[in-house]
CSV table of C-alpha atoms in Angstrom, one decimal:
chain,number,residue,atom,x,y,z
P,1,UNK,CA,13.5,60.3,-26.5
P,2,UNK,CA,13.7,61.3,-30.0
P,3,UNK,CA,14.2,61.0,-33.5
P,4,UNK,CA,15.4,62.5,-36.6
P,5,UNK,CA,15.7,61.9,-40.2
P,6,UNK,CA,19.0,63.3,-42.2
P,7,UNK,CA,20.4,62.3,-46.2
P,8,UNK,CA,18.1,59.3,-45.5
P,9,UNK,CA,19.1,57.5,-42.4
P,10,UNK,CA,17.0,58.1,-39.5
P,11,UNK,CA,18.8,58.7,-36.2
P,12,UNK,CA,17.1,57.5,-33.3
P,13,UNK,CA,17.9,58.7,-29.3
P,14,UNK,CA,16.8,56.2,-26.7
P,15,UNK,CA,16.5,57.5,-22.9
P,16,UNK,CA,18.9,56.8,-20.4
P,17,UNK,CA,18.8,53.2,-19.0
P,18,UNK,CA,18.1,52.8,-15.6
P,19,UNK,CA,20.7,51.3,-13.7
P,20,UNK,CA,20.7,47.6,-14.8
P,21,UNK,CA,22.3,44.2,-13.3
P,22,UNK,CA,25.5,43.3,-15.8
P,23,UNK,CA,24.4,39.8,-16.6
P,24,UNK,CA,20.7,41.0,-18.0
P,25,UNK,CA,21.8,41.9,-21.6
P,26,UNK,CA,19.8,40.7,-24.2
P,27,UNK,CA,20.0,41.5,-28.1
P,28,UNK,CA,16.9,40.0,-30.3
P,29,UNK,CA,16.9,40.1,-33.9
P,30,UNK,CA,15.6,37.7,-36.4
P,31,UNK,CA,12.1,37.8,-38.4
P,32,UNK,CA,9.9,38.7,-36.1
P,33,UNK,CA,5.9,39.9,-35.1
P,34,UNK,CA,4.8,41.5,-32.2
P,35,UNK,CA,1.9,41.9,-30.4
P,36,UNK,CA,0.2,44.8,-28.0
P,37,UNK,CA,-0.3,43.3,-24.7
P,38,UNK,CA,-2.8,46.1,-23.6
P,39,UNK,CA,-3.7,46.5,-19.8
P,40,UNK,CA,-0.8,47.3,-17.9
P,41,UNK,CA,-0.4,50.5,-17.2
P,42,UNK,CA,3.1,51.0,-19.3
P,43,UNK,CA,3.5,49.8,-23.2
P,44,UNK,CA,4.0,46.2,-23.5
P,45,UNK,CA,4.1,43.5,-26.6
P,46,UNK,CA,4.9,40.1,-27.0
P,47,UNK,CA,7.6,39.4,-29.6
P,48,UNK,CA,7.2,36.5,-31.6
P,49,UNK,CA,8.9,34.3,-34.5
P,50,UNK,CA,7.3,35.0,-37.5
P,51,UNK,CA,3.7,33.9,-37.9
P,52,UNK,CA,3.1,33.0,-34.6
P,53,UNK,CA,1.4,35.9,-32.6
P,54,UNK,CA,-1.8,33.8,-32.3
P,55,UNK,CA,-0.3,31.7,-30.1
P,56,UNK,CA,0.0,34.6,-27.5
P,57,UNK,CA,-3.7,35.0,-26.5
P,58,UNK,CA,-3.3,33.2,-22.9
P,59,UNK,CA,0.1,35.1,-21.9
P,60,UNK,CA,-1.9,38.1,-23.1
P,61,UNK,CA,-4.9,38.1,-20.9
P,62,UNK,CA,-2.9,36.4,-17.6
P,63,UNK,CA,-0.1,39.2,-17.7
P,64,UNK,CA,-2.2,42.2,-16.6
P,65,UNK,CA,-3.9,40.5,-13.1
P,66,UNK,CA,-0.8,39.4,-12.1
P,67,UNK,CA,1.4,42.4,-12.7
P,68,UNK,CA,-1.7,44.3,-10.8
P,69,UNK,CA,-1.3,41.8,-8.2
P,70,UNK,CA,2.7,42.4,-8.2
P,71,UNK,CA,2.5,46.2,-7.7
P,72,UNK,CA,-0.5,46.0,-4.9
P,73,UNK,CA,2.0,43.5,-2.8
P,74,UNK,CA,5.0,45.8,-3.5
P,75,UNK,CA,3.3,48.9,-2.5
P,76,UNK,CA,4.5,51.0,-6.0
P,77,UNK,CA,4.4,50.4,-9.8
P,78,UNK,CA,6.5,47.9,-11.7
P,79,UNK,CA,9.4,49.7,-12.2
P,80,UNK,CA,10.5,49.9,-15.5
P,81,UNK,CA,9.4,51.8,-18.4
P,82,UNK,CA,7.5,49.2,-20.6
P,83,UNK,CA,7.7,45.4,-20.4
P,84,UNK,CA,8.3,43.1,-23.6
P,85,UNK,CA,8.3,39.3,-23.9
P,86,UNK,CA,10.4,37.6,-26.6
P,87,UNK,CA,9.7,34.3,-27.2
P,88,UNK,CA,13.3,31.9,-28.3
P,89,UNK,CA,12.6,28.6,-30.0
P,90,UNK,CA,14.8,25.9,-28.4
P,91,UNK,CA,15.9,28.4,-25.0
P,92,UNK,CA,16.7,26.3,-22.7
P,93,UNK,CA,16.5,28.6,-19.3
P,94,UNK,CA,13.0,28.9,-20.1
P,95,UNK,CA,12.7,32.2,-19.3
P,96,UNK,CA,14.8,35.5,-18.3
P,97,UNK,CA,14.2,38.4,-16.4
P,98,UNK,CA,16.1,41.1,-18.5
P,99,UNK,CA,13.8,43.9,-17.3
P,100,UNK,CA,11.8,45.1,-19.7
P,101,UNK,CA,12.5,42.8,-22.7
P,102,UNK,CA,12.2,39.3,-20.8
P,103,UNK,CA,13.2,36.4,-22.7
P,104,UNK,CA,10.8,33.1,-22.7
P,105,UNK,CA,10.9,29.7,-24.3
P,106,UNK,CA,8.4,29.5,-27.2
P,107,UNK,CA,7.7,26.1,-26.1
P,108,UNK,CA,6.2,27.8,-22.5
P,109,UNK,CA,5.1,31.3,-23.3
P,110,UNK,CA,3.0,30.8,-26.8
P,111,UNK,CA,0.2,28.3,-26.7
P,112,UNK,CA,-2.7,27.6,-28.6
P,113,UNK,CA,-6.3,28.6,-26.6
P,114,UNK,CA,-8.1,25.6,-28.2
P,115,UNK,CA,-5.6,22.9,-27.0
P,116,UNK,CA,-3.7,24.3,-23.8
P,117,UNK,CA,-4.0,22.2,-21.2
P,118,UNK,CA,-4.4,23.1,-17.1
P,119,UNK,CA,-0.5,22.0,-16.5
P,120,UNK,CA,0.5,24.4,-19.2
P,121,UNK,CA,-1.7,27.1,-18.2
P,122,UNK,CA,-0.4,26.7,-14.7
P,123,UNK,CA,3.3,26.7,-16.3
P,124,UNK,CA,3.0,29.9,-17.6
P,125,UNK,CA,0.9,31.9,-15.1
P,126,UNK,CA,3.8,30.9,-12.6
P,127,UNK,CA,6.7,31.5,-15.1
P,128,UNK,CA,4.8,34.9,-15.8
P,129,UNK,CA,4.7,35.8,-11.6
P,130,UNK,CA,8.0,34.8,-11.6
P,131,UNK,CA,10.0,36.2,-14.1
P,132,UNK,CA,8.0,40.2,-13.3
P,133,UNK,CA,8.9,39.3,-9.2
P,134,UNK,CA,12.2,39.5,-10.5
P,135,UNK,CA,11.7,42.9,-11.4
P,136,UNK,CA,11.6,43.4,-8.0
P,137,UNK,CA,14.1,40.9,-6.6
P,138,UNK,CA,17.0,40.4,-8.6
P,139,UNK,CA,16.7,43.1,-11.0
P,140,UNK,CA,15.6,46.8,-8.8
P,141,UNK,CA,17.6,45.2,-6.2
P,142,UNK,CA,20.3,42.1,-7.4
P,143,UNK,CA,22.7,39.9,-5.0
P,144,UNK,CA,26.3,41.4,-4.8
P,145,UNK,CA,28.0,37.7,-5.4
P,146,UNK,CA,26.2,34.9,-6.8
P,147,UNK,CA,26.1,33.1,-3.4
P,148,UNK,CA,23.3,34.7,-2.6
P,149,UNK,CA,21.3,34.0,-6.0
P,150,UNK,CA,19.1,32.8,-3.8
P,151,UNK,CA,18.4,36.7,-2.6
P,152,UNK,CA,16.8,36.5,-6.4
P,153,UNK,CA,15.7,33.1,-7.2
P,154,UNK,CA,14.4,32.1,-3.5
P,155,UNK,CA,12.1,35.2,-3.3
P,156,UNK,CA,11.0,35.6,-7.2
P,157,UNK,CA,9.8,31.9,-6.9
P,158,UNK,CA,7.7,32.2,-3.5
P,159,UNK,CA,6.4,35.4,-4.9
P,160,UNK,CA,5.3,34.3,-8.2
P,161,UNK,CA,3.6,30.5,-6.5
P,162,UNK,CA,1.9,33.3,-4.1
P,163,UNK,CA,0.7,35.7,-7.1
P,164,UNK,CA,-0.5,33.0,-9.7
P,165,UNK,CA,-2.0,31.7,-7.0
P,166,UNK,CA,-4.1,34.3,-5.5
P,167,UNK,CA,-4.7,35.4,-9.1
P,168,UNK,CA,-5.6,31.9,-10.1
P,169,UNK,CA,-7.0,30.0,-7.2
P,170,UNK,CA,-8.1,27.8,-9.9
P,171,UNK,CA,-4.8,26.0,-10.2
P,172,UNK,CA,-4.0,25.0,-7.0
P,173,UNK,CA,-0.7,26.7,-6.6
P,174,UNK,CA,-1.2,25.9,-2.7
P,175,UNK,CA,-0.9,22.5,-3.4
P,176,UNK,CA,1.9,22.4,-6.0
P,177,UNK,CA,4.0,24.7,-3.6
P,178,UNK,CA,4.0,21.3,-1.6
P,179,UNK,CA,4.5,19.1,-4.2
P,180,UNK,CA,7.7,21.1,-5.2
P,181,UNK,CA,8.8,20.8,-1.9
P,182,UNK,CA,8.3,17.5,-1.5
P,183,UNK,CA,10.5,16.6,-4.5
P,184,UNK,CA,13.3,19.0,-3.4
P,185,UNK,CA,13.5,17.4,0.0
P,186,UNK,CA,13.8,13.6,-1.6
P,187,UNK,CA,17.6,15.1,-2.9
P,188,UNK,CA,18.5,17.4,0.1
P,189,UNK,CA,17.8,14.5,2.4
P,190,UNK,CA,21.2,13.0,0.7
P,191,UNK,CA,24.7,13.0,2.6
P,192,UNK,CA,25.8,15.7,-0.9
P,193,UNK,CA,23.2,17.9,-0.4
P,194,UNK,CA,24.2,21.5,-1.0
P,195,UNK,CA,23.1,24.8,1.3
P,196,UNK,CA,21.2,27.6,-0.2
P,197,UNK,CA,23.9,29.8,0.5
P,198,UNK,CA,27.4,28.5,-0.9
P,199,UNK,CA,30.6,30.1,-1.9
P,200,UNK,CA,30.6,30.7,-5.7
P,201,UNK,CA,34.1,30.8,-6.7
P,202,UNK,CA,34.1,30.0,-10.3
P,203,UNK,CA,31.8,31.1,-13.2
P,204,UNK,CA,31.6,27.3,-14.0
P,205,UNK,CA,29.9,26.4,-11.2
P,206,UNK,CA,27.4,29.2,-10.9
P,207,UNK,CA,24.3,27.2,-11.6
P,208,UNK,CA,25.1,24.1,-9.9
P,209,UNK,CA,22.4,22.8,-7.4
P,210,UNK,CA,20.4,25.6,-8.5
P,211,UNK,CA,17.2,23.7,-7.3
P,212,UNK,CA,18.0,24.0,-4.3
P,213,UNK,CA,17.5,28.1,-4.7
P,214,UNK,CA,14.4,27.7,-6.1
P,215,UNK,CA,12.0,24.8,-4.2
P,216,UNK,CA,13.7,24.8,-1.2
P,217,UNK,CA,14.3,28.3,-0.7
P,218,UNK,CA,10.3,29.4,-1.4
P,219,UNK,CA,9.4,26.6,1.0
P,220,UNK,CA,11.7,27.8,3.6
P,221,UNK,CA,10.9,31.6,2.9
P,222,UNK,CA,7.0,30.2,3.1
P,223,UNK,CA,7.6,29.0,6.0
P,224,UNK,CA,9.1,31.8,8.2
P,225,UNK,CA,6.0,34.2,6.6
P,226,UNK,CA,3.4,32.1,7.9
P,227,UNK,CA,5.6,31.8,11.5
P,228,UNK,CA,5.8,36.0,12.1
P,229,UNK,CA,2.5,36.7,9.7
P,230,UNK,CA,2.6,38.3,6.2
P,231,UNK,CA,2.6,41.4,6.9
P,232,UNK,CA,5.4,41.7,9.4
P,233,UNK,CA,7.1,39.1,6.6
P,234,UNK,CA,6.3,41.7,4.3
P,235,UNK,CA,7.2,45.0,5.7
P,236,UNK,CA,10.9,43.2,6.6
P,237,UNK,CA,10.7,42.2,2.8
P,238,UNK,CA,9.9,46.1,1.3
P,239,UNK,CA,12.3,47.8,3.6
P,240,UNK,CA,15.1,45.5,2.6
P,241,UNK,CA,14.5,46.4,-1.3
P,242,UNK,CA,13.7,50.4,-0.2
P,243,UNK,CA,17.1,50.0,1.6
P,244,UNK,CA,18.7,48.5,-1.5
P,245,UNK,CA,16.9,50.2,-4.6
P,246,UNK,CA,19.0,50.0,-7.7
P,247,UNK,CA,21.9,48.6,-6.4
P,248,UNK,CA,23.4,45.3,-4.6
P,249,UNK,CA,22.6,44.0,-1.6
P,250,UNK,CA,23.9,40.6,0.5
P,251,UNK,CA,22.0,38.3,2.7
P,252,UNK,CA,23.1,40.2,5.9
P,253,UNK,CA,20.8,43.7,4.3
P,254,UNK,CA,17.6,41.1,4.4
P,255,UNK,CA,18.6,40.1,8.2
P,256,UNK,CA,18.6,43.5,9.2
P,257,UNK,CA,15.4,44.4,7.9
P,258,UNK,CA,13.6,41.4,8.8
P,259,UNK,CA,14.8,41.5,12.7
P,260,UNK,CA,14.1,45.5,12.4
P,261,UNK,CA,10.4,44.1,11.5
P,262,UNK,CA,10.0,41.3,13.4
P,263,UNK,CA,11.9,42.3,17.3
P,264,UNK,CA,14.8,40.1,16.3
P,265,UNK,CA,13.0,37.2,15.7
P,266,UNK,CA,13.8,35.8,12.0
P,267,UNK,CA,17.4,36.3,11.1
P,268,UNK,CA,19.3,33.5,12.9
P,269,UNK,CA,16.8,30.3,12.5
P,270,UNK,CA,16.0,31.3,8.8
P,271,UNK,CA,20.3,31.4,8.4
P,272,UNK,CA,20.6,27.8,10.0
P,273,UNK,CA,18.1,27.1,6.7
P,274,UNK,CA,20.2,29.3,4.3
P,275,UNK,CA,23.6,28.6,5.7
P,276,UNK,CA,23.7,24.3,6.1
P,277,UNK,CA,22.6,21.9,3.6
P,278,UNK,CA,19.6,19.2,4.3
P,279,UNK,CA,16.7,19.5,6.2
P,280,UNK,CA,15.7,18.4,10.0
P,281,UNK,CA,13.0,15.8,10.8
P,282,UNK,CA,10.6,16.7,14.0
P,283,UNK,CA,9.4,13.6,16.1
P,284,UNK,CA,6.4,14.4,17.9
P,285,UNK,CA,5.8,12.3,21.5
P,286,UNK,CA,2.6,12.8,23.3
P,287,UNK,CA,3.4,13.1,26.6
P,288,UNK,CA,0.2,12.9,28.2
P,289,UNK,CA,-2.3,15.9,30.0
P,290,UNK,CA,-2.2,18.3,26.9
P,291,UNK,CA,1.9,18.1,26.3
P,292,UNK,CA,4.1,16.8,23.7
P,293,UNK,CA,7.8,16.7,23.3
P,294,UNK,CA,9.7,17.6,20.1
P,295,UNK,CA,12.9,16.3,18.7
P,296,UNK,CA,14.8,16.8,16.2
P,297,UNK,CA,17.4,15.4,14.0
P,298,UNK,CA,19.2,15.9,10.4
P,299,UNK,CA,17.0,13.2,7.9
P,300,UNK,CA,17.9,10.9,5.9
P,301,UNK,CA,17.9,7.6,3.9
P,302,UNK,CA,18.4,4.7,6.5
P,303,UNK,CA,21.7,3.5,6.8
P,304,UNK,CA,23.4,6.8,5.9
P,305,UNK,CA,25.6,9.2,7.6
P,306,UNK,CA,25.1,12.3,8.3
P,307,UNK,CA,26.7,15.6,10.1
P,308,UNK,CA,24.5,16.5,13.2
P,309,UNK,CA,23.1,19.2,12.5
P,310,UNK,CA,20.4,21.5,14.6
P,311,UNK,CA,18.2,24.1,13.2
P,312,UNK,CA,15.9,26.8,14.6
P,313,UNK,CA,12.2,25.2,13.0
P,314,UNK,CA,9.0,26.3,13.0
P,315,UNK,CA,7.0,24.0,13.9
P,316,UNK,CA,3.5,24.3,13.4
P,317,UNK,CA,1.0,21.8,15.3
P,318,UNK,CA,-2.3,21.7,14.2
P,319,UNK,CA,-4.8,19.5,16.7
P,320,UNK,CA,-7.8,19.6,17.4
P,321,UNK,CA,-9.5,20.8,20.9
P,322,UNK,CA,-13.2,20.6,22.0
P,323,UNK,CA,-14.0,20.0,18.0
P,324,UNK,CA,-12.4,22.9,17.0
P,325,UNK,CA,-8.9,22.7,15.1
P,326,UNK,CA,-6.0,24.9,16.6
P,327,UNK,CA,-2.7,25.9,15.5
P,328,UNK,CA,0.0,26.7,17.7
P,329,UNK,CA,4.1,27.8,15.9
P,330,UNK,CA,7.0,27.3,17.9
P,331,UNK,CA,10.1,27.6,17.0
P,332,UNK,CA,12.1,24.5,18.2
P,333,UNK,CA,15.9,25.5,18.4
P,334,UNK,CA,17.2,23.0,20.7
P,335,UNK,CA,17.6,19.1,20.1
P,336,UNK,CA,14.1,18.8,22.2
P,337,UNK,CA,11.7,20.9,23.9
P,338,UNK,CA,8.7,20.1,25.6
P,339,UNK,CA,4.9,21.7,24.7
P,340,UNK,CA,2.4,22.6,26.8
P,341,UNK,CA,-0.8,22.3,23.9
P,342,UNK,CA,-3.5,22.0,26.9
P,343,UNK,CA,-6.4,19.2,26.3
P,344,UNK,CA,-7.3,18.2,22.5
P,345,UNK,CA,-8.6,15.1,21.1
P,346,UNK,CA,-6.2,12.9,20.7
P,347,UNK,CA,-4.6,14.0,17.1
P,348,UNK,CA,-1.6,16.2,16.2
P,349,UNK,CA,-0.7,17.2,13.0
P,350,UNK,CA,3.4,18.0,12.7
P,351,UNK,CA,2.8,20.3,9.6
P,352,UNK,CA,-0.1,22.8,9.8
P,353,UNK,CA,-0.8,23.3,6.4
P,354,UNK,CA,1.9,21.5,5.1
P,355,UNK,CA,3.9,24.6,5.0
P,356,UNK,CA,7.2,24.3,6.7
P,357,UNK,CA,11.0,22.7,5.3
P,358,UNK,CA,10.6,19.4,7.8
P,359,UNK,CA,10.0,16.0,8.1
P,360,UNK,CA,8.2,15.1,10.5
P,361,UNK,CA,7.6,11.5,12.8
P,362,UNK,CA,4.8,10.4,15.1
P,363,UNK,CA,4.0,7.1,17.1
P,364,UNK,CA,2.4,4.3,14.8
P,365,UNK,CA,-0.8,4.7,16.7
P,366,UNK,CA,-0.9,8.5,16.0
P,367,UNK,CA,0.3,8.2,12.3
P,368,UNK,CA,-2.4,5.2,11.7
P,369,UNK,CA,-5.3,7.4,12.9
P,370,UNK,CA,-3.7,10.5,10.9
P,371,UNK,CA,-4.1,8.0,7.2
P,372,UNK,CA,-7.5,6.7,8.6
P,373,UNK,CA,-9.6,9.8,8.8
P,374,UNK,CA,-7.2,12.2,6.7
P,375,UNK,CA,-10.4,13.3,4.8
P,376,UNK,CA,-12.3,14.2,7.7
P,377,UNK,CA,-9.5,16.0,9.7
P,378,UNK,CA,-7.1,16.9,7.3
P,379,UNK,CA,-7.0,20.2,4.8
P,380,UNK,CA,-6.2,19.2,0.6
P,381,UNK,CA,-2.5,20.7,1.2
P,382,UNK,CA,-2.5,18.4,4.8
P,383,UNK,CA,-3.3,15.0,2.7
P,384,UNK,CA,-0.6,16.0,0.3
P,385,UNK,CA,1.9,16.9,2.8
P,386,UNK,CA,1.2,13.6,4.2
P,387,UNK,CA,1.6,11.2,1.1
P,388,UNK,CA,5.1,12.7,0.4
P,389,UNK,CA,6.2,12.6,4.3
P,390,UNK,CA,5.0,8.9,4.3
P,391,UNK,CA,7.4,7.8,1.5
P,392,UNK,CA,10.0,9.7,3.5
P,393,UNK,CA,9.5,7.6,6.4
P,394,UNK,CA,9.7,4.5,4.2
P,395,UNK,CA,13.0,5.8,3.0
P,396,UNK,CA,14.4,6.1,6.1
P,397,UNK,CA,13.1,2.9,7.4
P,398,UNK,CA,10.7,4.3,9.8
P,399,UNK,CA,7.9,2.7,8.1
P,400,UNK,CA,7.9,-0.6,6.6
P,401,UNK,CA,6.2,-1.7,3.5
P,402,UNK,CA,3.0,-3.2,3.9
P,403,UNK,CA,2.1,-0.3,6.0
P,404,UNK,CA,3.0,2.1,3.2
P,405,UNK,CA,1.1,0.7,0.9
P,406,UNK,CA,-1.9,0.1,2.9
P,407,UNK,CA,-1.8,3.9,4.1
P,408,UNK,CA,-1.5,4.4,-0.1
P,409,UNK,CA,-4.4,2.4,-0.7
P,410,UNK,CA,-6.4,4.6,1.7
P,411,UNK,CA,-5.6,7.8,0.6
P,412,UNK,CA,-5.7,6.8,-3.3
P,413,UNK,CA,-9.8,8.0,-3.4
P,414,UNK,CA,-8.7,11.4,-2.0
P,415,UNK,CA,-11.5,13.9,-2.8
P,416,UNK,CA,-8.7,16.2,-3.9
P,417,UNK,CA,-7.8,14.7,-7.7
P,418,UNK,CA,-4.1,16.5,-6.7
P,419,UNK,CA,-3.2,14.4,-3.5
P,420,UNK,CA,-5.0,11.2,-5.3
P,421,UNK,CA,-2.1,12.5,-7.9
P,422,UNK,CA,0.5,12.7,-5.2
P,423,UNK,CA,-0.4,9.2,-4.2
P,424,UNK,CA,0.4,8.4,-8.0
P,425,UNK,CA,3.9,9.7,-7.5
P,426,UNK,CA,4.7,7.7,-4.5
P,427,UNK,CA,3.4,4.6,-6.1
P,428,UNK,CA,5.9,5.4,-9.0
P,429,UNK,CA,9.1,5.3,-6.3
P,430,UNK,CA,7.9,1.8,-5.2
P,431,UNK,CA,7.6,-0.1,-8.4
P,432,UNK,CA,11.6,-1.0,-8.4
P,433,UNK,CA,12.5,-2.2,-5.3
P,434,UNK,CA,9.2,-3.9,-4.2
P,435,UNK,CA,8.2,-5.2,-7.8
P,436,UNK,CA,10.3,-8.0,-9.2
P,437,UNK,CA,8.5,-9.8,-12.5
P,438,UNK,CA,7.3,-12.7,-10.5
P,439,UNK,CA,4.9,-10.1,-8.4
P,440,UNK,CA,3.9,-7.8,-11.4
P,441,UNK,CA,0.5,-9.4,-11.6
P,442,UNK,CA,0.0,-9.0,-7.9
P,443,UNK,CA,1.0,-5.3,-8.4
P,444,UNK,CA,-1.0,-4.6,-10.9
P,445,UNK,CA,-4.3,-6.1,-8.8
P,446,UNK,CA,-2.9,-4.4,-6.0
P,447,UNK,CA,-2.9,-1.1,-8.2
P,448,UNK,CA,-6.4,-1.9,-9.6
P,449,UNK,CA,-8.0,-2.2,-5.9
P,450,UNK,CA,-6.2,1.0,-4.8
P,451,UNK,CA,-6.7,3.3,-8.0
P,452,UNK,CA,-10.0,2.1,-9.4
P,453,UNK,CA,-11.9,4.4,-6.6
P,454,UNK,CA,-10.3,7.2,-7.5
P,455,UNK,CA,-11.1,7.0,-11.5
P,456,UNK,CA,-14.3,5.8,-10.7
P,457,UNK,CA,-15.5,8.8,-8.2
P,458,UNK,CA,-13.5,11.1,-11.4
P,459,UNK,CA,-14.9,9.7,-13.8
P,460,UNK,CA,-13.6,8.1,-17.7
P,461,UNK,CA,-14.8,11.5,-19.2
P,462,UNK,CA,-14.4,15.1,-18.3
P,463,UNK,CA,-17.4,16.3,-16.8
P,464,UNK,CA,-19.8,19.5,-17.1
P,465,UNK,CA,-18.2,21.8,-14.2
P,466,UNK,CA,-15.7,19.1,-13.2
P,467,UNK,CA,-12.7,20.9,-11.5
P,468,UNK,CA,-9.5,21.5,-13.6
P,469,UNK,CA,-7.2,19.4,-11.4
P,470,UNK,CA,-10.0,16.3,-11.6
P,471,UNK,CA,-8.8,16.8,-15.5
P,472,UNK,CA,-5.2,16.7,-15.1
P,473,UNK,CA,-5.1,13.5,-13.2
P,474,UNK,CA,-7.4,11.7,-15.1
P,475,UNK,CA,-5.3,10.2,-18.0
P,476,UNK,CA,-2.2,9.6,-15.2
P,477,UNK,CA,-5.1,7.4,-13.4
P,478,UNK,CA,-5.8,5.6,-17.1
P,479,UNK,CA,-2.4,4.9,-18.1
P,480,UNK,CA,-1.5,3.8,-14.3
P,481,UNK,CA,-4.2,1.3,-14.4
P,482,UNK,CA,-4.2,0.9,-18.5
P,483,UNK,CA,-0.5,-0.7,-18.1
P,484,UNK,CA,0.6,-1.4,-15.0
P,485,UNK,CA,-3.0,-2.0,-13.2
P,486,UNK,CA,-3.8,-4.6,-16.6
P,487,UNK,CA,-7.4,-2.9,-15.9
P,488,UNK,CA,-8.6,-5.0,-18.9
P,489,UNK,CA,-11.8,-2.4,-18.3
P,490,UNK,CA,-9.7,0.7,-18.9
P,491,UNK,CA,-7.7,-1.2,-22.3
P,492,UNK,CA,-11.3,-1.5,-24.2
P,493,UNK,CA,-11.9,2.1,-23.0
P,494,UNK,CA,-8.4,2.8,-24.6
P,495,UNK,CA,-9.3,0.9,-27.2
P,496,UNK,CA,-12.5,1.9,-28.2
């Protein structure tokens, strides 16, 4: 605000700070350098340990378009007067959304433009968008108590992925979101699963099961946004922000705003996902004459006893009717319901675009067809979801190992490299239970047969103009084929 000098001392008077959440206070000191971050509409800098400003170029390039996209979505300018990024060596949280002074792990923020991989660039864009989304979700409006931490983290992660994917479509955040959901669904199927909202009575347990708030929370939000429509969902969220600006909020405040925007449709089914642990599996049974029966139950591994629960599940059914793809979303809030789809071409995919926080099950013949014809009838996102869902059905005792490995082999040469990466993730899960020492040679032969077509399609070396996801999956294929697959050609290539 002002400065004055008297008897060799300079006095700085700062403007009054806007209200801050009490846990978001930061002081950074040390031998530091700064570099300007232009193009933001407000003053911006990156603060680094001494001598490391040469590693800031990627963050400087990514931040302005991400911030502009967030301002467009929220319909207002960034809510603070300046923006600093502060790089900290060995900073275990990764990043933290202190208003106007975001703290970062140096390993995420500071990248060498000459050597930064797609994975590093994607992580940086994702975290920039996440932390800047927090300026609204968490900073301008913060939760009243830690049981509603999801109001900060679920929304910031959902919005961060959405914006990063919008600004940098080549990063394929739409597929990364599905991969994150598959990961958290695996842990959420256990009897020890925790709810997104849970009582917090001690500060010692604030971050217990925090991954549920991130990956499960954002998948649930994306599912409900797709159900009621992006503009209706956006209106409810913006009304929630406006009503609680510069103060504290609870889930009830969000329910009120979303219900006002959606004519009362959202809060009750959404609460079944935030307030209950675990997740549902939805079975789709053809009844003939264009009708299907949907049945839900709590999903878990074979032999595990789980509490009986019911959710309000927006089930997104995609199917072909007269050669055209159609989608219908129905709310399954009872154990079972019969749905009229009308005439269709014999296949139904139970999770359109892979969006939704539920597992699904189809009759053997239908599942076999979906797997066999996946490259021609399913989108990239649906094929990514299909791979993860097959792994879940194996763990639940619904799918036997032979059919599972055959299905993975059929999906391993997928034209989208990130789907191939999902197949590799699934193969990693089965090596322990399926491959004792005396079967390693047979396993290696299977891997060569399954994975070599994928590598042949991508190529041993980078090609001009290839997708960044191809660049990302190539080293994983080389490692799998050269190590577990014992492929002599790959080993010779590695030696050379």
